[in-house]
Short mmCIF file of C-alpha atoms in Angstrom, two decimals:
data_model
loop_
_atom_site.label_atom_id
_atom_site.label_comp_id
_atom_site.label_asym_id
_atom_site.label_seq_id
_atom_site.Cartn_x
_atom_site.Cartn_y
_atom_site.Cartn_z
CA MET I 1 -12.66 101.53 -25.77
CA PRO I 2 -14.60 98.44 -26.59
CA PRO I 3 -15.19 96.09 -23.58
CA ALA I 4 -13.03 93.30 -25.21
CA PHE I 5 -10.15 95.71 -25.15
CA ALA I 6 -10.83 97.26 -21.55
CA ARG I 7 -8.02 98.71 -19.76
CA PRO I 8 -6.01 96.25 -17.19
CA THR I 9 -6.55 97.07 -13.50
CA LYS I 10 -3.11 96.48 -12.85
CA GLU I 11 -0.01 96.07 -14.89
CA GLY I 12 3.66 95.79 -14.21
CA LYS I 13 6.96 93.67 -14.26
CA VAL I 14 8.05 90.84 -12.04
CA PRO I 15 11.82 89.86 -11.53
CA PHE I 16 12.61 86.45 -13.18
CA LYS I 17 15.90 84.76 -12.32
CA VAL I 18 17.10 82.40 -14.93
CA ALA I 19 19.57 80.00 -13.70
CA THR I 20 21.58 80.08 -16.81
CA LEU I 21 21.81 83.68 -17.09
CA ASP I 22 23.75 86.47 -15.11
CA LYS I 23 21.55 89.16 -16.18
CA PRO I 24 18.30 90.22 -14.50
CA CYS I 25 15.36 89.39 -16.48
CA PHE I 26 11.78 90.30 -15.71
CA THR I 27 8.35 89.33 -17.12
CA SER I 28 5.62 91.91 -18.13
CA TYR I 29 2.02 91.08 -16.89
CA LYS I 30 -1.52 92.58 -17.18
CA ILE I 31 -4.55 91.98 -14.53
CA TRP I 32 -8.05 92.62 -15.49
CA GLY I 33 -10.07 92.63 -11.87
CA ASP I 34 -9.27 91.67 -8.36
CA VAL I 35 -7.37 88.61 -7.85
CA THR I 36 -7.54 88.89 -4.09
CA LYS I 37 -11.27 88.32 -4.08
CA THR I 38 -11.90 85.91 -6.73
CA SER I 39 -9.49 83.01 -8.13
CA PRO I 40 -8.24 84.39 -11.61
CA LEU I 41 -8.02 82.87 -15.12
CA VAL I 42 -4.19 82.71 -15.71
CA VAL I 43 -3.80 82.91 -19.27
CA VAL I 44 -0.78 81.44 -21.36
CA HIS I 45 -0.51 82.95 -24.65
CA GLY I 46 0.00 81.04 -27.81
CA GLY I 47 3.31 80.95 -29.93
CA PRO I 48 5.77 80.45 -29.43
CA ALA I 49 7.00 84.06 -29.60
CA GLY I 50 3.52 85.43 -29.41
CA THR I 51 2.47 88.10 -26.96
CA PHE I 52 -0.62 88.60 -24.50
CA LYS I 53 -2.35 90.36 -27.48
CA SER I 54 -2.92 87.15 -29.10
CA ALA I 55 -4.90 86.27 -26.25
CA LEU I 56 -7.17 89.34 -25.80
CA GLY I 57 -10.33 87.16 -26.64
CA ALA I 58 -10.03 86.12 -22.91
CA ILE I 59 -10.72 89.60 -21.58
CA PRO I 60 -14.77 89.14 -21.76
CA PHE I 61 -14.27 86.48 -18.97
CA TRP I 62 -13.61 89.57 -16.83
CA THR I 63 -15.91 92.34 -18.72
CA GLU I 64 -18.80 90.05 -19.12
CA PHE I 65 -18.63 87.50 -16.15
CA GLY I 66 -16.61 89.29 -13.50
CA LEU I 67 -13.80 86.44 -13.44
CA PRO I 68 -10.50 88.08 -13.13
CA VAL I 69 -7.75 87.49 -15.73
CA VAL I 70 -4.12 87.63 -15.72
CA MET I 71 -1.94 87.67 -18.83
CA TYR I 72 1.72 88.06 -19.38
CA ASP I 73 4.29 88.04 -22.14
CA GLN I 74 6.77 85.04 -21.92
CA ILE I 75 10.45 85.64 -21.84
CA GLY I 76 11.92 86.65 -24.98
CA CYS I 77 8.73 88.11 -26.29
CA GLY I 78 6.44 91.43 -26.25
CA GLU I 79 7.20 93.60 -23.36
CA SER I 80 9.19 90.92 -21.16
CA THR I 81 13.01 90.69 -21.46
CA LEU I 82 14.20 90.14 -24.79
CA LEU I 83 17.37 87.65 -25.09
CA PRO I 84 19.08 88.19 -28.68
CA GLU I 85 22.29 86.87 -27.11
CA LYS I 86 20.29 83.25 -26.72
CA TYR I 87 18.86 83.33 -30.52
CA ASP I 88 21.39 80.86 -31.44
CA ASP I 89 21.15 78.60 -28.45
CA GLU I 90 18.39 75.85 -29.12
CA SER I 91 18.99 74.17 -25.61
CA PHE I 92 17.93 77.40 -24.04
CA TRP I 93 14.42 77.66 -25.62
CA ARG I 94 13.02 74.75 -23.92
CA PRO I 95 9.62 74.12 -22.32
CA PRO I 96 11.41 73.98 -18.75
CA LEU I 97 12.29 77.68 -19.10
CA PHE I 98 8.60 78.61 -19.62
CA ILE I 99 7.45 76.41 -16.96
CA ALA I 100 9.82 77.95 -14.65
CA GLU I 101 8.54 81.52 -15.64
CA LEU I 102 4.91 80.57 -14.93
CA ASN I 103 5.55 79.29 -11.74
CA ASN I 104 7.49 82.62 -11.02
CA VAL I 105 4.60 84.54 -11.98
CA LEU I 106 2.11 82.72 -9.64
CA ASP I 107 4.44 82.90 -6.68
CA ILE I 108 5.32 86.92 -6.97
CA LEU I 109 1.63 87.80 -7.89
CA GLN I 110 0.46 85.60 -4.86
CA LEU I 111 -2.04 83.31 -7.01
CA ARG I 112 -1.19 80.04 -5.06
CA ASN I 113 -4.42 80.31 -2.82
CA GLY I 114 -6.54 79.19 -6.25
CA PHE I 115 -6.52 80.05 -9.86
CA TYR I 116 -7.72 78.53 -13.18
CA LEU I 117 -5.31 78.20 -16.16
CA PHE I 118 -5.98 78.57 -19.90
CA GLY I 119 -3.54 77.75 -22.86
CA GLU I 120 -3.82 77.60 -26.46
CA ASP I 121 -1.84 75.55 -28.99
CA TRP I 122 1.82 75.43 -27.83
CA SER I 123 0.79 77.01 -24.67
CA ALA I 124 -1.92 74.43 -24.28
CA THR I 125 0.54 71.82 -24.16
CA LEU I 126 2.89 73.69 -22.00
CA ALA I 127 -0.06 74.61 -19.59
CA ALA I 128 -0.83 70.60 -19.69
CA GLU I 129 3.00 69.74 -18.92
CA PHE I 130 2.87 72.45 -15.99
CA ALA I 131 -0.58 70.83 -14.84
CA SER I 132 0.86 67.16 -14.76
CA SER I 133 3.45 68.21 -11.98
CA ARG I 134 0.26 69.10 -9.81
CA PRO I 135 0.89 72.56 -8.67
CA ARG I 136 -0.37 73.97 -5.80
CA GLY I 137 -3.53 76.28 -6.21
CA LEU I 138 -4.49 74.97 -9.72
CA LYS I 139 -8.12 74.21 -9.82
CA LYS I 140 -9.17 73.61 -13.16
CA LEU I 141 -7.59 73.56 -16.54
CA VAL I 142 -8.70 74.99 -20.27
CA LEU I 143 -6.85 73.55 -23.12
CA ALA I 144 -7.32 75.18 -26.48
CA ALA I 145 -6.13 72.81 -29.57
CA PRO I 146 -3.55 70.97 -27.58
CA TYR I 147 -1.23 68.37 -29.16
CA GLY I 148 0.28 65.62 -27.26
CA SER I 149 3.60 65.48 -29.00
CA THR I 150 5.29 67.42 -31.88
CA ALA I 151 5.41 64.35 -33.99
CA LEU I 152 1.54 64.12 -33.61
CA HIS I 153 1.20 67.54 -34.19
CA GLN I 154 3.05 67.10 -37.66
CA ILE I 155 0.65 64.31 -38.78
CA SER I 156 -2.09 66.83 -38.03
CA ILE I 157 -0.47 69.39 -40.10
CA ASP I 158 0.00 67.06 -43.05
CA HIS I 159 -3.57 65.90 -43.02
CA ARG I 160 -4.84 69.65 -42.75
CA LEU I 161 -2.27 70.69 -45.79
CA SER I 162 -3.50 67.90 -47.77
CA GLU I 163 -7.08 69.53 -47.82
CA LEU I 164 -5.63 72.67 -49.64
CA PRO I 165 -5.32 72.73 -53.54
CA CYS I 166 -2.30 71.06 -55.14
CA GLU I 167 -0.59 74.44 -55.83
CA VAL I 168 -0.75 75.38 -52.11
CA GLN I 169 0.73 72.10 -51.41
CA ARG I 170 3.64 72.22 -53.96
CA ALA I 171 4.49 75.60 -52.81
CA ALA I 172 5.01 74.43 -49.24
CA LYS I 173 7.10 71.65 -50.24
CA ARG I 174 9.21 73.61 -52.63
CA ALA I 175 9.93 76.12 -49.76
CA HIS I 176 10.86 73.43 -47.38
CA ASP I 177 13.21 71.67 -49.86
CA THR I 178 14.80 74.85 -51.04
CA GLY I 179 14.73 76.66 -47.62
CA ASP I 180 13.35 79.76 -49.59
CA TYR I 181 10.40 80.99 -47.20
CA LYS I 182 10.51 84.64 -48.73
CA SER I 183 9.12 83.67 -52.18
CA GLU I 184 5.69 85.06 -53.01
CA SER I 185 4.41 81.47 -53.59
CA TYR I 186 5.04 80.47 -50.27
CA LYS I 187 3.55 83.73 -48.74
CA GLN I 188 0.35 83.01 -50.62
CA ALA I 189 0.53 79.45 -49.64
CA ARG I 190 0.74 80.31 -45.94
CA LEU I 191 -2.01 82.87 -46.32
CA ALA I 192 -4.38 80.12 -47.88
CA TRP I 193 -3.42 77.67 -44.90
CA PHE I 194 -4.29 80.60 -42.31
CA LYS I 195 -7.64 80.86 -44.19
CA HIS I 196 -8.31 77.25 -44.00
CA VAL I 197 -7.29 76.43 -40.48
CA LEU I 198 -7.26 79.77 -38.40
CA LEU I 199 -10.13 82.29 -39.29
CA ARG I 200 -12.60 80.69 -42.02
CA VAL I 201 -14.90 83.67 -42.41
CA LEU I 202 -14.19 84.99 -46.03
CA PRO I 203 -13.35 87.48 -47.27
CA TRP I 204 -10.57 88.54 -44.80
CA ALA I 205 -10.16 92.36 -44.31
CA PRO I 206 -6.93 93.66 -46.13
CA GLU I 207 -5.45 94.59 -42.88
CA LEU I 208 -5.76 90.99 -41.57
CA GLU I 209 -4.12 89.68 -44.70
CA ASP I 210 -1.44 92.47 -44.13
CA ILE I 211 -0.82 91.16 -40.43
CA ILE I 212 -0.25 87.68 -41.71
CA LEU I 213 2.11 88.31 -44.26
CA HIS I 214 4.19 91.33 -42.96
CA SER I 215 3.67 91.51 -39.04
CA GLY I 216 6.93 89.24 -38.65
CA ILE I 217 5.29 87.24 -36.22
CA VAL I 218 6.33 83.93 -37.98
CA GLU I 219 9.83 85.27 -38.61
CA HIS I 220 10.34 86.19 -34.80
CA PRO I 221 13.86 84.79 -33.64
CA VAL I 222 12.14 82.87 -30.88
CA ARG I 223 9.77 81.16 -33.06
CA GLN I 224 12.60 80.36 -35.39
CA ILE I 225 14.56 78.61 -33.16
CA MET I 226 11.62 76.80 -31.45
CA ILE I 227 9.59 75.80 -34.35
CA GLY I 228 11.79 76.42 -37.53
CA SER I 229 11.11 78.79 -40.66
CA SER I 230 8.11 76.97 -41.97
CA GLU I 231 4.42 76.95 -40.83
CA PHE I 232 4.06 73.29 -42.24
CA HIS I 233 7.33 71.42 -40.43
CA SER I 234 8.66 71.47 -36.89
CA GLU I 235 12.35 71.59 -36.97
CA GLY I 236 13.30 73.71 -34.04
CA SER I 237 13.83 72.94 -30.13
CA LEU I 238 10.37 71.55 -29.70
CA ARG I 239 10.82 69.00 -32.66
CA ASP I 240 11.10 65.83 -29.84
CA TRP I 241 8.60 67.57 -27.51
CA ASN I 242 6.39 64.54 -26.01
CA ILE I 243 4.10 64.74 -22.92
CA VAL I 244 1.86 61.94 -23.56
CA ASP I 245 3.14 59.82 -20.93
CA GLN I 246 2.63 62.50 -18.27
CA LEU I 247 -1.15 63.27 -18.97
CA HIS I 248 -2.40 60.71 -16.35
CA LYS I 249 -0.71 62.85 -13.76
CA ILE I 250 -3.11 65.79 -14.18
CA ASN I 251 -5.63 65.68 -11.37
CA VAL I 252 -7.96 68.81 -11.93
CA PRO I 253 -11.05 68.78 -13.96
CA THR I 254 -10.04 69.77 -17.49
CA LEU I 255 -12.05 71.05 -20.77
CA MET I 256 -10.39 70.82 -24.00
CA TYR I 257 -11.76 72.34 -27.18
CA SER I 258 -10.76 72.90 -30.77
CA GLY I 259 -12.38 73.71 -34.20
CA GLU I 260 -13.56 71.41 -36.78
CA PHE I 261 -10.76 72.37 -38.97
CA ASP I 262 -7.98 73.01 -36.17
CA THR I 263 -4.35 72.57 -36.79
CA SER I 264 -4.57 70.05 -34.08
CA TYR I 265 -6.44 67.37 -35.79
CA ASP I 266 -8.01 64.66 -33.91
CA ILE I 267 -5.14 62.42 -33.68
CA ALA I 268 -2.91 65.22 -32.08
CA SER I 269 -5.22 66.16 -29.23
CA ARG I 270 -7.04 62.81 -28.65
CA PRO I 271 -4.11 61.73 -25.95
CA PHE I 272 -5.39 64.27 -23.64
CA PHE I 273 -9.08 62.80 -23.93
CA GLU I 274 -7.74 59.22 -23.51
CA ARG I 275 -5.59 59.91 -20.57
CA ILE I 276 -6.62 62.72 -18.14
CA PRO I 277 -8.98 61.27 -15.53
CA LYS I 278 -11.59 63.91 -15.59
CA VAL I 279 -11.92 65.74 -19.08
CA ARG I 280 -14.32 66.96 -21.26
CA TRP I 281 -13.69 67.68 -25.18
CA VAL I 282 -15.89 69.99 -27.28
CA VAL I 283 -15.51 70.25 -31.20
CA PHE I 284 -17.16 73.40 -32.77
CA PRO I 285 -18.00 72.59 -36.38
CA GLY I 286 -17.32 75.06 -39.15
CA VAL I 287 -14.44 76.82 -37.61
CA GLY I 288 -10.60 76.67 -37.37
CA HIS I 289 -8.07 77.13 -34.71
CA GLY I 290 -9.57 80.87 -33.78
CA VAL I 291 -12.82 79.46 -32.20
CA MET I 292 -13.28 82.64 -30.01
CA ALA I 293 -11.88 85.15 -32.68
CA ASP I 294 -13.94 83.93 -35.81
CA PRO I 295 -16.96 86.03 -36.09
CA THR I 296 -19.42 83.11 -35.86
CA PRO I 297 -22.09 82.29 -33.15
CA GLN I 298 -19.41 79.60 -32.10
CA SER I 299 -17.32 82.19 -30.44
CA ALA I 300 -20.24 83.23 -28.16
CA ARG I 301 -21.15 79.49 -27.49
CA CYS I 302 -17.22 78.88 -26.70
CA LEU I 303 -17.39 81.48 -24.10
CA ARG I 304 -20.39 80.24 -22.58
CA ILE I 305 -19.33 76.84 -22.39
CA LEU I 306 -16.02 77.91 -20.75
CA MET I 307 -17.40 80.08 -18.20
CA ASP I 308 -20.12 77.38 -17.35
CA PHE I 309 -17.16 75.03 -16.76
CA LEU I 310 -15.12 77.35 -14.80
CA LEU I 311 -17.72 78.81 -12.64
CA LYS I 312 -19.52 75.53 -11.86
CA PRO I 313 -17.90 74.07 -8.77
CA ALA I 314 -16.62 70.77 -8.89
CA ALA I 315 -17.48 68.23 -6.12
CA SER I 316 -14.12 68.69 -4.36
CA ASP I 317 -13.77 72.37 -4.90
CA GLU I 318 -15.19 75.36 -3.00
CA HIS I 319 -16.89 77.86 -5.12
CA ASP I 320 -16.11 81.41 -5.12
CA GLU I 321 -18.80 83.22 -3.38
CA SER I 322 -17.82 86.44 -4.85
CA VAL I 323 -18.79 85.62 -8.16
CA SER I 324 -22.41 86.25 -7.58
CA ALA I 325 -25.50 83.75 -8.18
CA LYS I 326 -26.90 86.55 -10.10
CA THR I 327 -24.18 86.67 -12.67
CA MET I 328 -24.62 82.86 -13.02
CA ARG I 329 -28.40 83.44 -13.60
CA GLU I 330 -28.10 86.09 -16.22
CA THR I 331 -25.51 83.78 -18.15
CA LYS I 332 -27.45 81.38 -20.63
CA SER I 333 -25.22 78.39 -19.81
CA ILE I 334 -25.09 75.26 -21.57
CA SER I 335 -25.29 72.15 -19.23
CA LEU I 336 -22.24 69.85 -19.20
CA PRO I 337 -21.97 66.38 -17.89
CA CYS I 338 -20.89 65.71 -14.24
CA SER I 339 -17.08 66.09 -13.70
CA ASP I 340 -16.48 62.47 -13.15
CA THR I 341 -17.84 61.64 -16.63
CA LYS I 342 -15.53 61.45 -19.67
CA SER I 343 -17.49 62.87 -22.56
CA GLN I 344 -16.95 64.37 -26.07
CA MET I 345 -19.42 66.88 -27.31
CA PHE I 346 -19.94 68.16 -30.73
CA ILE I 347 -21.52 71.50 -30.81
CA LYS I 348 -24.11 71.77 -33.53
CA HIS I 349 -26.05 74.93 -34.61
CA ASP I 350 -28.71 74.60 -31.68
CA TYR I 351 -27.92 71.57 -29.54
CA VAL I 352 -25.24 69.74 -27.83
CA SER I 353 -25.02 66.10 -28.33
CA ILE I 354 -22.94 64.00 -25.80
CA ARG I 355 -21.35 60.77 -26.59
CA GLU I 356 -19.73 58.50 -23.64
CA VAL I 357 -16.82 56.81 -24.18
CA SER I 358 -16.50 52.97 -23.21
CA ASN I 359 -13.20 53.40 -21.23
CA ASP I 360 -14.51 55.37 -18.56
CA THR I 361 -15.26 52.46 -16.03
CA SER I 362 -17.56 54.44 -14.00
CA ALA I 363 -19.75 54.97 -17.00
CA ARG I 364 -19.49 51.31 -18.05
CA ARG I 365 -20.77 50.54 -14.38
CA ARG I 366 -23.65 52.51 -14.70
CA TYR I 367 -24.84 51.25 -18.01
CA SER I 368 -24.28 47.71 -16.43
CA LEU I 369 -26.66 48.51 -13.77
CA VAL I 370 -29.04 49.97 -16.23
CA LEU I 371 -29.16 47.06 -18.44
CA LEU I 372 -29.45 44.37 -15.35
CA ARG I 373 -32.51 46.41 -14.46
CA VAL I 374 -34.03 46.47 -17.89
CA LEU I 375 -33.38 42.81 -18.41
CA THR I 376 -35.00 41.91 -15.04
CA SER I 377 -38.11 43.97 -15.78
CA LEU I 378 -38.45 42.26 -19.00
CA MET I 379 -38.25 38.87 -17.69
CA THR I 380 -40.68 39.67 -14.78
CA ALA I 381 -43.22 41.03 -17.75
CA LEU I 382 -42.79 37.80 -19.67
CA ALA I 383 -43.57 35.78 -16.61
CA LEU I 384 -46.66 37.56 -15.79
CA VAL I 385 -47.87 37.09 -19.42
CA TRP I 386 -47.40 33.42 -19.26
CA LEU I 387 -49.16 33.31 -15.93
CA LEU I 388 -52.05 34.99 -17.91
CA CYS I 389 -52.01 32.65 -20.59
CA GLU I 390 -51.70 29.35 -18.52
CA VAL I 391 -53.38 29.94 -15.21
CA LEU I 392 -56.40 32.21 -15.54
CA PRO I 393 -59.76 30.86 -15.91
CA SER I 394 -61.75 31.18 -19.14
CA GLY I 395 -63.62 34.24 -19.60
CA TRP I 396 -60.92 36.53 -18.20
CA LEU I 397 -61.14 38.87 -21.35
CA VAL I 398 -64.73 40.46 -21.56
CA VAL I 399 -65.55 41.24 -25.01
CA PRO I 400 -68.69 43.17 -26.04
CA ALA I 401 -71.51 41.14 -27.16
CA SER I 402 -71.79 43.02 -30.32
CA GLU I 403 -68.17 42.03 -31.28
CA SER I 404 -67.67 38.77 -33.05
CA ASN I 405 -64.49 36.86 -32.60
CA ASP I 406 -63.55 37.71 -36.14
CA GLN I 407 -64.09 41.43 -35.36
CA VAL I 408 -62.01 41.11 -32.17
CA ALA I 409 -59.16 39.40 -33.98
CA ALA I 410 -59.24 41.90 -36.67
CA MET I 411 -58.66 44.71 -33.86
CA GLY I 412 -55.51 42.92 -32.85
CA LEU I 413 -57.24 41.34 -29.68
CA TRP I 414 -57.43 37.53 -28.62
CA THR I 415 -60.23 36.10 -26.48
CA ARG I 416 -60.06 32.75 -24.65
CA GLN I 417 -61.92 31.33 -27.38
CA THR I 418 -59.82 32.87 -30.14
CA HIS I 419 -56.45 32.66 -28.69
CA PRO I 420 -54.64 29.90 -30.82
CA ARG I 421 -52.76 28.38 -27.72
CA LEU I 422 -55.66 28.44 -25.31
CA ASN I 423 -58.19 27.28 -27.95
CA LEU I 424 -56.04 24.09 -28.80
CA ALA I 425 -55.80 23.32 -24.89
CA GLN I 426 -59.83 23.58 -24.94
CA ARG I 427 -60.00 21.08 -27.84
CA ARG I 428 -58.01 18.71 -25.85
#
């Protein structure tokens, strides 16, 4: 079995009491590693209506770096309790349900002593809303392609759709206007969309195309009621979701990343960067939403950057001693800026460039001090030059006798005799 699909160390189901339901519910979970020895990475899978299988790219955190990983299927999906009786109740399928489930998983698995949290796409926004409540035990937060609100996400989707050929745009609009999402033209438009924003390494294998067209993920009842029938329009229970005003409450170091062609275009993700006090934002060029899944060098870079962020102790945190120094030495890490600096990085092929942001007051203060020192040094140097010109006696510059004044001037040097200002003073 390949390391990326290593068997879980432990798996099972935890009871989940839903306040508005009389029936018992449960959440299916899987654990890689020993969570009693090292703070684990808790992964909230994408969707809505995905399963932990969509987040298998996180398993190398355990197989390659020794960081335990916890995954679970969200309620209504995968191996957790399915609730078909609620498929027509839009008010039921709201973020508070999934936040309550996450809290329940953390409590029953006894992870409150310390954990890292990872969310992608819809679950990144869910994880951010959860983090804004400042939950006990949360140490660091990783957000892959988050969006601040459904409205901002819609703007982002419209922008990405405008990059596709006209026939794709027309097929998407026609399906939205008519409600016919089963036409062949719409299926092909959806396929073109995923090739543009999800996995950009072409050609796709036939089985991958089959998964997109026939897996039924998009048609899942939970996704239908939360997002709607279209990939290009959000019309379900999340249509008015907005967490922008809560982001400033997140008080743990946060790393957010996205692909250059991600569905969460700049405008959708930027509120996280502007409002979270301690945040870093990494954008990977040439790839889309599936940064860690696309078979490009960016996936390995992404993994290294995430590990560097997670395992590098923050000033206020204790480092997990069980994650050995040997593991860190063997890991080719990419150095990130200190945790109190707000930075955006654009990962190129062979280097990391860091751009500081002017709204970071601590960075502005440091720059002001540096500028003051530079100006002070410059003024001191100018004063010394003036003293040399006005005060020192003649003959202060010794020129070899073989060199005439004209030759010295040609070399860009001035003697007391050839200096225009000093010569004028002599003539007086």
